[in-house]
Short mmCIF file of C-alpha atoms in Angstrom, two decimals:
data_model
loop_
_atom_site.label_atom_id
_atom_site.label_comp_id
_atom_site.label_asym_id
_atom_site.label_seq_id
_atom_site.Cartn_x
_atom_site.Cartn_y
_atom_site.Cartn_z
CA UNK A 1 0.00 0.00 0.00
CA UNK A 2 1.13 3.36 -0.79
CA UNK A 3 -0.17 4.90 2.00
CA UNK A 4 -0.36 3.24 5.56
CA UNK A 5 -2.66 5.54 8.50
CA UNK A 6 -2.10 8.77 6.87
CA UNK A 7 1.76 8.71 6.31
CA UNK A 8 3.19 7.83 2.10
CA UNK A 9 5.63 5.62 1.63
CA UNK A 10 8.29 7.31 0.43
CA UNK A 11 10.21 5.21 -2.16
CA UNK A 12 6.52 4.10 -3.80
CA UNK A 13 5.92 8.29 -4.42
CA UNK A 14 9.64 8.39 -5.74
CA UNK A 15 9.29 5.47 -8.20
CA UNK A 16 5.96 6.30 -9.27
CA UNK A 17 6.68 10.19 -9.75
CA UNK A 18 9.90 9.36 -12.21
CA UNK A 19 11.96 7.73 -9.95
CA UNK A 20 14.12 10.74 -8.48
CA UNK A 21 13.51 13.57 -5.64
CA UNK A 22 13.63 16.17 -8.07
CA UNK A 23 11.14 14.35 -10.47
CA UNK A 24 8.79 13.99 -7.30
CA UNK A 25 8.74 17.61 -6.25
CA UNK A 26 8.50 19.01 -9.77
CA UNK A 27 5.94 16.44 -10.26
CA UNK A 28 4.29 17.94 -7.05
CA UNK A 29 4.34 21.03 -7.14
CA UNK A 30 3.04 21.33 -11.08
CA UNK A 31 0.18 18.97 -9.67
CA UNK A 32 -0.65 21.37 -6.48
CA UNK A 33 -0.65 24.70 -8.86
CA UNK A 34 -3.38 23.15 -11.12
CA UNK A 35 -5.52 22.21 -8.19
CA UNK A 36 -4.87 25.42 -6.30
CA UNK A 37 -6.28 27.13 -9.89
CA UNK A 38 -9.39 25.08 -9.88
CA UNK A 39 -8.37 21.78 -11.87
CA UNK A 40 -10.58 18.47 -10.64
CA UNK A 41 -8.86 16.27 -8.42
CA UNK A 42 -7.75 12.73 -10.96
CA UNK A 43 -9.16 10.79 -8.12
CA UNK A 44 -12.67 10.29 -6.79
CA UNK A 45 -12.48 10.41 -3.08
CA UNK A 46 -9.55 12.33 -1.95
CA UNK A 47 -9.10 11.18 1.44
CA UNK A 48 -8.53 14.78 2.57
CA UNK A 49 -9.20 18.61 1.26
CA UNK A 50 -5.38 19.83 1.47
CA UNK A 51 -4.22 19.83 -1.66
CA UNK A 52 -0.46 18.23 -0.61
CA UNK A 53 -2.45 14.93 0.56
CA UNK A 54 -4.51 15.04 -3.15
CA UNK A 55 -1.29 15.27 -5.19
CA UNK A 56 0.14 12.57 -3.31
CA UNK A 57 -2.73 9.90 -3.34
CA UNK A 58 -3.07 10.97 -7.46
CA UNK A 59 0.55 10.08 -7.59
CA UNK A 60 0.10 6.99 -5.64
CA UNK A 61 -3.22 5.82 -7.71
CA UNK A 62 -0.74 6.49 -10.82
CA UNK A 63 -2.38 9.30 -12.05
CA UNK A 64 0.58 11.61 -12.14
CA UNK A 65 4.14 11.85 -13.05
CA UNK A 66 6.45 12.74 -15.39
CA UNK A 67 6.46 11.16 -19.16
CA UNK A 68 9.41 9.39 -20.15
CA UNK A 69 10.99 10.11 -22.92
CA UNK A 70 10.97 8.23 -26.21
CA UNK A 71 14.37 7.28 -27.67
CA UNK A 72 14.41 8.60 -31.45
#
């Protein structure tokens, strides 16, 4: 489980952001702008209304993170 009473694991956000620190606050914080501005929540039930906790359980479920690129 990603999530285990109210505290992330960690390495799951990290590989499922990109795989890096930087990938998972960049990830993040692009994520928390657009649902600061108004954007729907990816997920149906957001366990919480901060917007920190949202990201995190939409990066958990898999629906954020960074794109990897495409070798040409």
């Amino acid at each position: 489980a990603a999530q285990l009473n109210g505290v992330f694991c960690t390495e799951d956000l990290l590989n499922k952001s990109g795989g890096g620190l930087f990938s998972l606050v960049r990830v993040a914080m692009i994520r928390a702008l657009e649902l600061a501005s108004g954007k729907p929540s990816l997920i149906e039930h957001p366990s919480s209304n901060k917007i920190i906790t949202t990201v995190f359980e939409e990066i958990s479920a898999g629906k954020v993170g960074l794109k990897k690129k495409e070798k040409a």
